[in-house]
Structures are given as C-alpha cells and as structure tokens.
XYZ file of C-alpha atoms in Angstrom:
626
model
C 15.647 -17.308 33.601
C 18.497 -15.332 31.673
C 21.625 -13.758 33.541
C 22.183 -10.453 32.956
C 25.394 -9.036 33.151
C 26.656 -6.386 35.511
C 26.992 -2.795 33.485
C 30.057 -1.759 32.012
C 33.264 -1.754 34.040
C 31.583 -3.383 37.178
C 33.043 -7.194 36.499
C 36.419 -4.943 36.580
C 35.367 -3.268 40.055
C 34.170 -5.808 41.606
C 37.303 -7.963 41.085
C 39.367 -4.688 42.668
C 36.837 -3.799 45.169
C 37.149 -7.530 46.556
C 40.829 -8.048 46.485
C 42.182 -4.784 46.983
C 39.961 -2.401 48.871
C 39.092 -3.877 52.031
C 41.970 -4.737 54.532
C 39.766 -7.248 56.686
C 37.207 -9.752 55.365
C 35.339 -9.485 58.511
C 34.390 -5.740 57.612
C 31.489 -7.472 54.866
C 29.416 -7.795 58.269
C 29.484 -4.296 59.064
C 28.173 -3.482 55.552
C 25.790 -5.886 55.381
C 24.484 -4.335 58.997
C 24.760 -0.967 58.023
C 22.918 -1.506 54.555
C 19.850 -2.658 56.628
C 19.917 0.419 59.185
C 20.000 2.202 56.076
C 16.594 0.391 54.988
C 15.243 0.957 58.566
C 15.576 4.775 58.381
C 14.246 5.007 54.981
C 11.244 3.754 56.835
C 11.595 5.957 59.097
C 11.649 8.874 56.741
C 8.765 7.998 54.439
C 6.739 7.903 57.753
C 7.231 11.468 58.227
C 5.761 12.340 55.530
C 3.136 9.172 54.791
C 0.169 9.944 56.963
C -0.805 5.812 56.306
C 2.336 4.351 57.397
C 3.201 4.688 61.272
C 6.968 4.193 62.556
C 6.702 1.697 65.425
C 10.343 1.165 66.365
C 9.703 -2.076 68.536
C 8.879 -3.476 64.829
C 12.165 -2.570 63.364
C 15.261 -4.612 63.804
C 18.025 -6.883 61.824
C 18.380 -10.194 62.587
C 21.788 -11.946 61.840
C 21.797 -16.165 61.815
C 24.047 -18.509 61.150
C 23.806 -22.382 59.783
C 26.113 -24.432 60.129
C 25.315 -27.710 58.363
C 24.135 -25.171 55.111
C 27.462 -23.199 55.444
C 25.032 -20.204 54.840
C 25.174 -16.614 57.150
C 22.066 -14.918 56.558
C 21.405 -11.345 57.255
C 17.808 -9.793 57.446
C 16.043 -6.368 58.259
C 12.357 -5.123 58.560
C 13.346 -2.202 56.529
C 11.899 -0.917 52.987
C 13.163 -3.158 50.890
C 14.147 -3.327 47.382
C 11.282 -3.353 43.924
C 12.160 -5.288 41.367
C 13.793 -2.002 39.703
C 15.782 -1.071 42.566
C 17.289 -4.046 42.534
C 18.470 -3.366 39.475
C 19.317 -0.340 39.432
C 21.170 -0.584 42.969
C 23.013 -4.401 42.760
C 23.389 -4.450 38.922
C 25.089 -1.548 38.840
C 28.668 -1.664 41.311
C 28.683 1.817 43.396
C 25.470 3.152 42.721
C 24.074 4.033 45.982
C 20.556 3.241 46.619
C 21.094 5.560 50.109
C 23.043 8.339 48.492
C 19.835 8.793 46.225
C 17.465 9.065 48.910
C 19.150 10.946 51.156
C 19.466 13.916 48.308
C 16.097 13.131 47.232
C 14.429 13.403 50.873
C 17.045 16.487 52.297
C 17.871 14.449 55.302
C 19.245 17.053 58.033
C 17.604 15.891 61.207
C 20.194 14.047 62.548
C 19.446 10.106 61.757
C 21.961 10.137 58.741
C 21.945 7.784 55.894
C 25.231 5.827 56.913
C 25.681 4.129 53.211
C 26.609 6.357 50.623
C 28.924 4.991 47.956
C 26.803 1.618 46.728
C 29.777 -0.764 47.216
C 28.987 -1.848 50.850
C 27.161 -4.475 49.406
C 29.518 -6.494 47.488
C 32.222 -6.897 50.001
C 29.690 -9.636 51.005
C 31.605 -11.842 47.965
C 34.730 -11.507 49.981
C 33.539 -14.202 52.166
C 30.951 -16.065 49.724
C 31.053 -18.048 46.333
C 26.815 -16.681 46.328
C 25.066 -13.877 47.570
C 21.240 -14.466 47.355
C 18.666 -11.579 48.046
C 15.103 -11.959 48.619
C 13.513 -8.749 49.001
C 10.215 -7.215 49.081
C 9.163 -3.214 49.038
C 6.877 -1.167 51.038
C 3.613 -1.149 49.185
C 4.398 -3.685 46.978
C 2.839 -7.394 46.692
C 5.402 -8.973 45.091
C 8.967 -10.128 46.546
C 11.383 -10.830 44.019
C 15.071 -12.490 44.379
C 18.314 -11.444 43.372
C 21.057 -14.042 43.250
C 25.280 -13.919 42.191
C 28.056 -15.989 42.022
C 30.652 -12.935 41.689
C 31.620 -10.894 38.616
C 30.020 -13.585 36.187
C 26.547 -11.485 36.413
C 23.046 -11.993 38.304
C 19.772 -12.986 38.053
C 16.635 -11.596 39.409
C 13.013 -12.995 39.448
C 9.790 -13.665 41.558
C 9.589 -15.085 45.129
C 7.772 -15.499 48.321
C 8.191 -13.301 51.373
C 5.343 -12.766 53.998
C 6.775 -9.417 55.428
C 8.151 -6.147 53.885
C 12.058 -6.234 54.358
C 15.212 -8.055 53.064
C 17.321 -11.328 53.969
C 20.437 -11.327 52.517
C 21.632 -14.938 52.562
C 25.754 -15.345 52.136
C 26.821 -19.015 50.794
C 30.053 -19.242 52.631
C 33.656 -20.290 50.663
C 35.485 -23.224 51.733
C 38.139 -22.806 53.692
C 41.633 -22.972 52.642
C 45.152 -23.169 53.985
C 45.079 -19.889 54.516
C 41.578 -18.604 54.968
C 39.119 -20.253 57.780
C 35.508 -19.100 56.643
C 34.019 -21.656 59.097
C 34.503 -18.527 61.744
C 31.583 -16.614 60.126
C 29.409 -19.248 60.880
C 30.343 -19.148 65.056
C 28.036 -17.046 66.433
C 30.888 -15.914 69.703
C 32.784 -14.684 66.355
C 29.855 -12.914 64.814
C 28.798 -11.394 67.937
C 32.638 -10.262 68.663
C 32.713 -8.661 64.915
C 28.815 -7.078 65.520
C 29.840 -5.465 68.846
C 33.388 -3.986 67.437
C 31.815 -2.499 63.933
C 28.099 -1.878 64.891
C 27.636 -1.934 68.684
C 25.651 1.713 68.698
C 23.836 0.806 64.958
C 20.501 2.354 66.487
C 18.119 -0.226 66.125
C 18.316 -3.878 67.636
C 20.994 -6.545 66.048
C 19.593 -9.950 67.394
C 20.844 -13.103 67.067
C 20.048 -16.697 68.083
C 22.546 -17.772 71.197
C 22.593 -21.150 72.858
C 22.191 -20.171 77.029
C 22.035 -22.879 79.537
C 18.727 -22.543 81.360
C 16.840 -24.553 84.315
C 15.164 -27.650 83.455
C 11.553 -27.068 84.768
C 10.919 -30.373 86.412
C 14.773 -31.000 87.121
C 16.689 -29.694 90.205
C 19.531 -28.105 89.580
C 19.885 -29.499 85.844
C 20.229 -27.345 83.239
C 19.526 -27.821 79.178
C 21.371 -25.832 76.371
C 17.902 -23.761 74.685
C 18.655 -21.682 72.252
C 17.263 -17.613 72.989
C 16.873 -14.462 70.844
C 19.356 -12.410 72.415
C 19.983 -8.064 71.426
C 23.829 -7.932 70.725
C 24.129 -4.556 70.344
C 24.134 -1.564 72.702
C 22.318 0.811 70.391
C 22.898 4.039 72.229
C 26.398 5.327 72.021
C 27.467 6.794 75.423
C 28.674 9.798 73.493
C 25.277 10.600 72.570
C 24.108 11.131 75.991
C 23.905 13.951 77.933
C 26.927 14.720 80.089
C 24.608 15.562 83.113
C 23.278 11.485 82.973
C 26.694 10.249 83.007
C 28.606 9.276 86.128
C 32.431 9.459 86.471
C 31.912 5.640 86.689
C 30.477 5.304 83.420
C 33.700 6.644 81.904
C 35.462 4.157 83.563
C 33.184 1.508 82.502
C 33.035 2.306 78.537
C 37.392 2.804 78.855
C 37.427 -0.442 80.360
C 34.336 -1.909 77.968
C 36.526 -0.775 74.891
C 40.375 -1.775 76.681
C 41.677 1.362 75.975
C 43.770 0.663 79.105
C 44.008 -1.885 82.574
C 44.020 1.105 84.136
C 41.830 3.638 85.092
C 42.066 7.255 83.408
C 43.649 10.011 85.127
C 41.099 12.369 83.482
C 37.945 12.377 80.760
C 36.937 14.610 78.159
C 33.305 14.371 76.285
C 32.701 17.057 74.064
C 30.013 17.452 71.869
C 30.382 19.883 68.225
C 27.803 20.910 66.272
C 29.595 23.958 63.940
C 31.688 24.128 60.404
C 31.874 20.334 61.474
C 29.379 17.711 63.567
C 31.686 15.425 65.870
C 31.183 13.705 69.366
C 34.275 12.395 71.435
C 35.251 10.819 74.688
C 39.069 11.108 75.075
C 40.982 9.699 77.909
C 44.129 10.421 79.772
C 45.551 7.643 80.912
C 47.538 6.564 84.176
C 49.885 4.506 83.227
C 52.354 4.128 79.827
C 51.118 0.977 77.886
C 54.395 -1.236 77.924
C 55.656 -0.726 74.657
C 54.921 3.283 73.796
C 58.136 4.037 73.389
C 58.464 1.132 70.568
C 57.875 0.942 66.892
C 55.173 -1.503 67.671
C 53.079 1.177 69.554
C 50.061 2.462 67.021
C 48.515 6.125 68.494
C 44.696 7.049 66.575
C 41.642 7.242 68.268
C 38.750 5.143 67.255
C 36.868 6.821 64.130
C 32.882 6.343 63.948
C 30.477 7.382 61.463
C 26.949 7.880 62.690
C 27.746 4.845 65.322
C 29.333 2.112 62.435
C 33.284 2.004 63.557
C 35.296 2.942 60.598
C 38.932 2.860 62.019
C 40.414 1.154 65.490
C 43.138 3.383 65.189
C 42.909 6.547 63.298
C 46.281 8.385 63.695
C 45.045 11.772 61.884
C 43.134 12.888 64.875
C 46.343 13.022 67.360
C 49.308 14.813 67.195
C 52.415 12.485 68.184
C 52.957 15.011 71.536
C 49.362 13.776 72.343
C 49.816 10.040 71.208
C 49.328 8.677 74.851
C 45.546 9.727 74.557
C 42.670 7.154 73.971
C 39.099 7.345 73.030
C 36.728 7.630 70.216
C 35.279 9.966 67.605
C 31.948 9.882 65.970
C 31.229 12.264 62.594
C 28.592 12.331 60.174
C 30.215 14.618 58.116
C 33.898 12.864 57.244
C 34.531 12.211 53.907
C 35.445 8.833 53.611
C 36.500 6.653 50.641
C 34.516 4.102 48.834
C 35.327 1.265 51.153
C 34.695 3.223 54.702
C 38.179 2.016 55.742
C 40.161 5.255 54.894
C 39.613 8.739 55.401
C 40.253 11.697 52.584
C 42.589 13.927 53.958
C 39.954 17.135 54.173
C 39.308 20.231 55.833
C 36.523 17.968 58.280
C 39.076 16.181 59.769
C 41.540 18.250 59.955
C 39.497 20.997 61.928
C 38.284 17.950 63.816
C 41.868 17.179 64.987
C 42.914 21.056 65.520
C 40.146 20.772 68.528
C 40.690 18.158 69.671
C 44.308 19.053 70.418
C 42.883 21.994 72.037
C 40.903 20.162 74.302
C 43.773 18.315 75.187
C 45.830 20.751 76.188
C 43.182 22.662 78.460
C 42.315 19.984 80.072
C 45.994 18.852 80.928
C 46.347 22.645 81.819
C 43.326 22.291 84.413
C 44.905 19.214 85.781
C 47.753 21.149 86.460
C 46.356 23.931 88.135
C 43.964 21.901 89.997
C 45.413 18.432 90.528
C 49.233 18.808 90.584
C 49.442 15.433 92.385
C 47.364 13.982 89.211
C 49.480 15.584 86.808
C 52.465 14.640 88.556
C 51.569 11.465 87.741
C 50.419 11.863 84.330
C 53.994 13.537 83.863
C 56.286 10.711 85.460
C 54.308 8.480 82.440
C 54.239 11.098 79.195
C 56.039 14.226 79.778
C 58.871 12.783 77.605
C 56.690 12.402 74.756
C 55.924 16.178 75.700
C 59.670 16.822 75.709
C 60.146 15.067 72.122
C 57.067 17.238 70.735
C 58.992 20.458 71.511
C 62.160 19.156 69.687
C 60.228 17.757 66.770
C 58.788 19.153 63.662
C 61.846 21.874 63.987
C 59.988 23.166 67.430
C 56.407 23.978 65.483
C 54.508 23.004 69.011
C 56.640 24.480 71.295
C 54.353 27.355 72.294
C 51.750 24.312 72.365
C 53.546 22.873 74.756
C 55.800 24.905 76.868
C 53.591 25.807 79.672
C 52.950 21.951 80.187
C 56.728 21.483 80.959
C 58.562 20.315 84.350
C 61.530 20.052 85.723
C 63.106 19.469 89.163
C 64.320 22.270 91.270
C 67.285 22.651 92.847
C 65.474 24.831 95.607
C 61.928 23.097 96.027
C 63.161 19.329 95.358
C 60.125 18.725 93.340
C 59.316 19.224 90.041
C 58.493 22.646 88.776
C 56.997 24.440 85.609
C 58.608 27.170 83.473
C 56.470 29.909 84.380
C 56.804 29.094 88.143
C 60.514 28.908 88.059
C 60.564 32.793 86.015
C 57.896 33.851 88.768
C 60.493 33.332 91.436
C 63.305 34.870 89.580
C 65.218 37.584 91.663
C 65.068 40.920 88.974
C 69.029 41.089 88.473
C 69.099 37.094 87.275
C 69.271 37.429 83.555
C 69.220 33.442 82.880
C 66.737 30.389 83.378
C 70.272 27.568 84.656
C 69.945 24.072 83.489
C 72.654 21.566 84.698
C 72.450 17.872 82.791
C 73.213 14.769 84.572
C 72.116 11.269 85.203
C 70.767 11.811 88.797
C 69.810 14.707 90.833
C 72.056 13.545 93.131
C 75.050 13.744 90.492
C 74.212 16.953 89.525
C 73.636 18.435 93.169
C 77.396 17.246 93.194
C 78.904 18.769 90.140
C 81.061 21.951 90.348
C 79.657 23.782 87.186
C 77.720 24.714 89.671
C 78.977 26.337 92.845
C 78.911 29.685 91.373
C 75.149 29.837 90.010
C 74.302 28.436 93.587
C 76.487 30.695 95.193
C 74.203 33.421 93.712
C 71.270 31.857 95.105
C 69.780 31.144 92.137
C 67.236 27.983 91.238
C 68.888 25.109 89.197
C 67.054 23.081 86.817
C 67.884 19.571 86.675
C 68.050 17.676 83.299
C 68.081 14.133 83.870
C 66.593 12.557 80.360
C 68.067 12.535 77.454
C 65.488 14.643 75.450
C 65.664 17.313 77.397
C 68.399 19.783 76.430
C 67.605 19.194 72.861
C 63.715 20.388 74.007
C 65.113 23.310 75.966
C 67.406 24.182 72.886
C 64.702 24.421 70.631
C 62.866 26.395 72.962
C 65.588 28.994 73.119
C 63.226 31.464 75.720
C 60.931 31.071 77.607
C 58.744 34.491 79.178
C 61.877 36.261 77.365
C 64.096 34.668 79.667
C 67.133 32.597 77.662
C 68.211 29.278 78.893
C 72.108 28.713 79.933
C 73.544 25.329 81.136
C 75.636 25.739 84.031
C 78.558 24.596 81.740
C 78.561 26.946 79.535
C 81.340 29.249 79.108
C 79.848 32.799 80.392
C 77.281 32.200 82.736
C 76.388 35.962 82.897
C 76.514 36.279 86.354
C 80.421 36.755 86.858
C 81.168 40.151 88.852
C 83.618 43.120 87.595
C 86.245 41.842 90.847
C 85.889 38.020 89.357
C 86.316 39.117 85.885
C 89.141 41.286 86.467
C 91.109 38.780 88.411
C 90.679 35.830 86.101
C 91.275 37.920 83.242
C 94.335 38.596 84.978
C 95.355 34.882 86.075
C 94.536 34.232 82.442
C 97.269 36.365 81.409
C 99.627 35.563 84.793
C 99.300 32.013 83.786
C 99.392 32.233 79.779
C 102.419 29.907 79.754
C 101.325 27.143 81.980
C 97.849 27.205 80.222
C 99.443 26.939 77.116
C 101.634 23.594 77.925
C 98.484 22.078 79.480
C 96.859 22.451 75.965
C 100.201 21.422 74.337
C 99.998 17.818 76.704
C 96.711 17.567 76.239
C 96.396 18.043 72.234
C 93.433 17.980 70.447
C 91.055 15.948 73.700
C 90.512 20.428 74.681
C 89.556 23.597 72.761
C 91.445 25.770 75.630
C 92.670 25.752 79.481
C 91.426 28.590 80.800
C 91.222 29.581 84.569
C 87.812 29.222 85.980
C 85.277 31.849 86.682
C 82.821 29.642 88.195
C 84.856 26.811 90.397
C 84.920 27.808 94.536
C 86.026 24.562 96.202
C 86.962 22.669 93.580
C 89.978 21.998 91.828
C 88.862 21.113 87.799
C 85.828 21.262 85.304
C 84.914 20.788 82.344
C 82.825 23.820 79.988
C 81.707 23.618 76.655
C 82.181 26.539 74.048
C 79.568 26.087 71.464
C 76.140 24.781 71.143
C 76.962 21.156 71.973
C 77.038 20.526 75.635
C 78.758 17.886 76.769
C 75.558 16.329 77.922
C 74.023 16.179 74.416
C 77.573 14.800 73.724
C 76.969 11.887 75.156
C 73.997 11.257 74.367
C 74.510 11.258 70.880
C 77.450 9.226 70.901
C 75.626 6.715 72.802
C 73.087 6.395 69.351
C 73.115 3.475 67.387
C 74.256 5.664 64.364
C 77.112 7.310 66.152
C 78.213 10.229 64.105
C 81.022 10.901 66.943
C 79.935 14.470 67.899
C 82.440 16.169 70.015
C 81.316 19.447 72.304
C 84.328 21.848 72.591
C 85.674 20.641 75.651
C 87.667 23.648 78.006
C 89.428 22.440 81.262
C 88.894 24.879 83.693
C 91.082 25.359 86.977
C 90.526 26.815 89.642
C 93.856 28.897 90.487
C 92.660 29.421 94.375
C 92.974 25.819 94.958
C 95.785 24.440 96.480
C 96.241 21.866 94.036
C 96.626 24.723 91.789
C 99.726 25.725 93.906
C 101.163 21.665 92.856
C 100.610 22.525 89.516
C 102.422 25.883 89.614
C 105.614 24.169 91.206
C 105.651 21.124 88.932
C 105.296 23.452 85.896
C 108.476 25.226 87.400
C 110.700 22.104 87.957
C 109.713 19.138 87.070
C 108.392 18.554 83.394
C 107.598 15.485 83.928
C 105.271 15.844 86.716
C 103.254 18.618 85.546
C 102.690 16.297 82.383
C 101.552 13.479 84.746
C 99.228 16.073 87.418
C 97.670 17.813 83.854
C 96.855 14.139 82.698
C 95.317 13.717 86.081
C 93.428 16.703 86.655
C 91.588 16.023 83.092
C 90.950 12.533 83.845
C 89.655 13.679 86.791
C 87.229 16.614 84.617
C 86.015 13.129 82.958
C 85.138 11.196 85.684
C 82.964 14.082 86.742
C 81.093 14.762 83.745
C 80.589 11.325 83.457
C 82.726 10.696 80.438
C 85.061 7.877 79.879
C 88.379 7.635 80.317
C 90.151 7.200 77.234
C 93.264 4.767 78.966
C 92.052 3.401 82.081
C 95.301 1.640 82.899
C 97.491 4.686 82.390
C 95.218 6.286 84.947
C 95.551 3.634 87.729
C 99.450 3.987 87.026
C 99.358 7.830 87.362
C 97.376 7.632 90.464
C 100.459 5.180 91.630
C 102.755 7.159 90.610
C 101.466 9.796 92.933
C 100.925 7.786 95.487
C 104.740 6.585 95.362
C-alpha cells in the first residue's frame, strides 16, 4: 500500500496550522465534534430530497470513547460518511472543505447550518496525536475504506470493514512530556468538561461511556462501579427557545450553569435577530462587581457561538468598555470567522451585532431606571463608575450614550439623582447645573464654596469619586444647561449690590491684597475679596479649568506630572477676622505676615490639601495663642 503525499503546500500548512493557529490543544475535540454534526445534517439534507432515505433522529448521534491501556480517543458519528474519493479529495488536500461544498451545492437556508466551512477542523486532531486513523463508510456505498496519518509525512487510504454507514475517527494519543500531559484526553471527567464548554447545544446527542455506582441486585445497600451510556450534551440552547417557555428562574439557572457570576442578575435580556444579520443573545446585568474589575486582570467579551459550537469565552468586540460589567452569550451563523474558528474578522456582521447590542443595553438599564430605581440603585453603587469613565473616554464619543444613565447625590433630596431630574427642578432664573468635589458628603455639606449657591436655594451636586469632574467636564451641558463647580471664580449668581460692593472692597483693599500675594508668592494666582463666603472667614477658588479637586487627584497618580489649579484666596471682608487682618496690616508687619500664613493654611486644610510646613503651622498657631 503506497503513501501518497499531501498536495502542494499542505506539509507547509499543516506544520503552521498545528503550531501556530490554535491557542488551546483541547479545541481538536470541538472539531472533531463539529465535523460529525456536519455529517449528521448532510443526512439530514439528502433526506429532504431522497424519497428512499428517511431521517430518524433517534438514529443519529456521535459517540466519543476513550482507552486507556491503547492511549487511543476515538470519535464516531452515524452521519454520511466519506467514499473513497472524498476522502481524498477532503483529508488529502489541507483546507478543502468537504461542508463548504455541500452547503453551496445544496443552498442550505433553512436554518440547520453547515457549522464546518474552512476544511482545517480536521487536522487540529494531530495537535494531540502522533496518528489519526479514519475508517469511514458512505451512504449508498458497500465498501468502507480507511484513511490513516502520522502528520505532514503523507497518508494512506485503502479497504476496510464497517457494518454501519458513518465514521470513527480514532486519535493515537502523544506521550506526554514535561510540559504537555496528553494522558488528560483520555479522562473521560476531562472530556466531558471540554464537550460541555465547546459543544454543549451541538444538536444531536454526544454520548459517552461513564462509570456510575449502581445497586447490587442481590446486595443491600452495596453498590458496584457499571459502566452506562450517558448524553453529555444539552442539545437545545436556551437561546433558541421561545421567551414565553422560559421562567425568570431559568435565567438564573443557565447564569449560574455558565458562572457568569455567584450572584444573581439584577436584570436579563434575550433577544432574538433575524435581519442584515442572524444573532441570538442572553445578556445579564449583574449585582455585584466581580472582585477584580477594576484590575488589569479583569477580561470583558461575551461568549461567541456559532450555530451552538462555542468559538470564544470571552469575545471583547461585542461590548463597549462603558458596558464591560455585562455577561452572557451570543450565537451567529453568519460571523465570518478565520480558518481556525478561534478569531473573528473584524466585519460589518459583528460590528452591527455589537451596535445592538449596546442598544439593548442601554434601554434596558433605562427601564430599570424608570421602573426599578431601588434595582438600579444598586446596579449603580457597583458600575456607574465604569459609566463615569465611558463619558471621559474616547475624547467623550459616548457621552450622549450615556448621560441620561448618570447620578449624583443631592444636596436637597439626600439621595442620588439623575441629570434630567436635577434640570426638571431648576427654578427659571438659575443659569447653572453646581457641582462641589469632596471626599464625603459630609465634607462637602461643610465647605464654604458653598454658602452662597445654597443661600440661593439652589440643588448641589456632590462629587465624591475621582472620575467624576473629568466626566462632567467632558460633558460640558447637559439639556443646555452648563456645569459650574461651586469653586469656580464667577458663579453667575452674584447680585448688582454684591458685585458693586466687592468690586469696591477690591479696590478699598488693593494694598492689603497685594502684600498678601507678595507673602504668599507663587503658592496663589490672586487675593481677591470673596463674592461667595457668608460666615466664613477664607476659601480657596480656582481660575481656570483645573479645579482644585482634579488637582489632587492627579497629583495623587503614579505618574505625577505636578498639575497645579490656579489657586485664589478669597476673604471674606465682613468677617471679623477680617477686621484682625486690617489692624495687623496697619501696625504690625509682622503679624499680618504670620495671620496671612494662617488664614491660607487654614484655605488648605479645608480643601483638603496639605500643608506644605506642618511644624511652622503648629508654631504660628502658638504664636497666636501666646
């Protein structure tokens, strides 16, 4: 019997498709599986049109088996099978597909796709075996014939017994090595594991020959290890099913079944397409943040099907990053995926695939919200930071995305509010949506910036992460409405009287402003008298588009660029401290050096800032005192 050779450029292939293309070894099972479905549906297909042959699905399965003492791992089907000519043509010739073929040749369209359509399925089998022996024989054909490789060397094919129309592929096993354990394709809790991650909805019956501990029939209560033919696989996806037959627990079951989560979802979403692009998916919302999503180690993607066969765990394509936190899966017959089924071409399917499902996202997260607050809450005190970072990133592309799924706590309800509920309540002569920044609520209900804007009766917005002023600046409006922090420098809601009179205390005071900046060098832009301050004596404003807030946050960074806001003291000359200040400046130098050193340190300590001399500030404070 001679060995033929594989055709040109296929020892080269094969060499590349085994080494290179395929990121596990255990994905050879899933091909081998999905090779037979393939041979089960051609079956299928001739019977439509074969008045002799009848489709009886109870006589159609694949049967995977493992021996041990052999080292072999044999996988079979009841499907068509293979003449001696399709052999050739289809395994002596690397990515020729036998299923691409017959899917053109038969117009398949009625929604049992052929799953295999490159031809190179096959041959990841020699990631995981020195031989790869097939004994096949064809529908309508009395002869079987075997096909049998040792890798890239070539093949042989020639005559054999086999009772029943089908194929066994039969995989001679590697030894192991120091670093590869092959024994672990021969364990059939390993096998099953790998069959019910790749092909757990393949629709016909995977079986496989378990060892369950059973009754002995004349023994009380002893028990013998008998070995069973078990079905592995579920067969029916639950995203195939009709929404009406599914129960709120049967979400829960299949996010559990897959460990998207330990918790249970907030909310569901099953959709079904069937437009410019066929797709099912069941995305989830979960409770709770998985421990490390806000670490490099944290992978977002939904699982990626085709036609049932898993393609990718984690396919990071179909999420935007504001959307990371969701789970689920995706099933599409009409990706176009690359030669080893592992990674998807970046096309106009998926793409339109992921543009929906972002939509669906967001309405459903917008129904929560409207009917659920106390569920959204929740979702919220878990994700809406990564909500936050998706309106700062990409230069603010999402922000209209996003902005409506925004909250913030109030000043005047204590709880956390959205934009659009915060401009609803906005008297007509308030021209401003007011932020203040702080660590707590409870620091910022403190903080003088903002006497005035409360004063007014106005609602306060408190910012207590670190993401979100840079959010709101990137936002700029919202309903028309610009955002101002309460530090800022005009807050727009000063009257004529107030204007007037610090406009004239600026000029009253020009001097003693001026020696405060002198003293106080280049730590202030300007000391100004304060528009905004009632009962308090000092404050500090910023004068640009760096708050002091985002100053110290992005000082705290590992890469510290040393960002400074334009600091402005502000005083407030209707305090009676302000009356110290006006007699030190008068007669004693010294002392209006030491209250101006004070009243700044003081400005710090408020905004939370350090103080640049701690000691010098204990001894000023004693030197009060004294």
């Amino acid at each position: 019997m001679a060995k033929k050779e594989f055709k040109a450029e296929s020892k080269r292939l094969l060499d590349i498709m085994i080494n290179s293309i395929y990121s596990q070894k255990e994905v050879f099972l899933r091909e081998l599986i999905s090779n037979a479905s393939d041979a089960i549906d051609k079956i299928y297909y001739k019977a439509l049109t074969d008045d002799s042959l009848t489709f009886n699905k109870d006589d159609y399965y694949i049967k995977v088996k493992s021996d041990k003492e052999n080292r072999t791992l044999t996988v079979s089907d009841t499907g068509i099978g293979m003449t001696k000519e399709e052999l050739e043509e289809h395994l002596g010739t690397i990515a020729k597909s036998g299923s691409l073929a017959f899917k053109q040749e038969h117009e398949v369209k009625d929604g049992h796709d052929i799953i295999g359509q490159f031809g190179v399925g096959f041959y990841a089998a020699f990631m995981v075996a020195d031989v790869v022996t097939v004994i096949t024989k064809a529908h309508g054909s009395d002869q079987a014939y075997k096909w049998e490789s040792a890798g890239a060397d070539g093949y042989t094919i020639e005559p054999c017994q086999k009772d029943h129309v089908g194929t066994d592929i039969m995989l001679k096993l590697k030894e192991n090595t120091d670093d590869e354990n092959y024994d672990e394709y021969l364990d059939v809790h390993r096998l099953r594991s790998i069959i019910k991650s790749y092909s757990d909805f393949i629709r016909y019956p995977i079986k496989m020959d378990v060892t369950v501990n059973k009754p002995k029939e004349d023994g009380e209560n002893e028990f013998e290890e008998v070995q069973e033919e078990q079905t592995v696989n579920s067969m029916v996806p639950i995203w195939r099913k009709n929404k009406n037959e599914l129960t709120k627990e049967d979400y829960e079951a299949f996010y559990a079944e897959k460990r998207y989560g330990f918790d249970k979802p907030l909310a569901h979403i099953h959709t079904s397409v069937d437009g410019a692009v066929r797709y099912h998916a069941i995305l989830y919302i979960p409770e709770n943040m998985p421990f490390n999503y806000y670490s490099k180690e944290f992978e977002k993607g939904l699982e990626l099907y085709s036609n049932g066969v898993l393609i990718m765990e984690k396919c990071p394509d179909l999420l935007p990053d504001h959307f990371s936190f969701v789970k689920g899966m995706v099933d599409s017959e009409d990706l176009s995926l690359n030669i080893s089924r592992e990674m998807l071409q970046h096309d106009r399917q998926l793409k339109l695939i992921a543009k929906n499902i972002s939509k669906k996202i967001k309405n459903e997260l917008k129904n929560l919200l409207k009917h659920d607050r106390e569920k959204y809450e929740s979702f919220y005190q878990s994700f809406g930071r990564q909500l936050k970072f998706g309106v700062y990133n990409d230069f603010g592309a999402n922000k209209d995305v996003l902005k409506d799924l925004l909250m913030f706590y109030s000043s005047k309800e204590k709880k956390l509010v959205t934009l659009d509920e915060y401009v609803s309540r906005m008297p007509e002569d308030q021209k401003y949506i007011y932020y203040a920044s702080g660590d707590s609520y409870d620091r910022i209900e403190k903080l003088p910036q903002t006497e005035l804007v409360s004063e007014k009766g106005y609602e306060i917005l408190y910012f207590t992460e670190d993401i979100d002023e840079f959010a709101i600046k990137m936002l700029a409006k919202y309903e028309e409405k610009e955002f101002k922090s309460v530090s800022s420098g005009d807050l727009g809601i000063e009257e004529d009287k107030d204007q007037n009179n610090t406009d004239a205390d600026e000029h009253q005071y020009k001097e003693l402003f001026g020696e405060m900046k002198s003293i106080l060098a280049d730590k202030v832009k300007n000391v100004r008298a304060s528009k905004r301050l009632k009962t308090h004596s000092v404050c500090l404003a910023a004068d640009g588009e760096v708050t002091i807030e985002m100053e110290k946050i992005l000082n705290a960074m590992p890469d510290n660029q040393h960002v400074k806001a334009d600091k402005v003291l502000e005083i407030n000359t209707n305090h009676d401290v302000f009356k110290t200040l006006q007699d030190a400046f008068e007669n004693d130098k010294d002392k209006f050096k030491l209250y101006t050193s004070l009243l700044y340190n003081q400005a710090l300590l408020i905004e939370g800032l350090p103080i640049d001399d701690p000691v010098e500030f204990t001894n000023d404070i004693c030197k009060v005192m004294a």
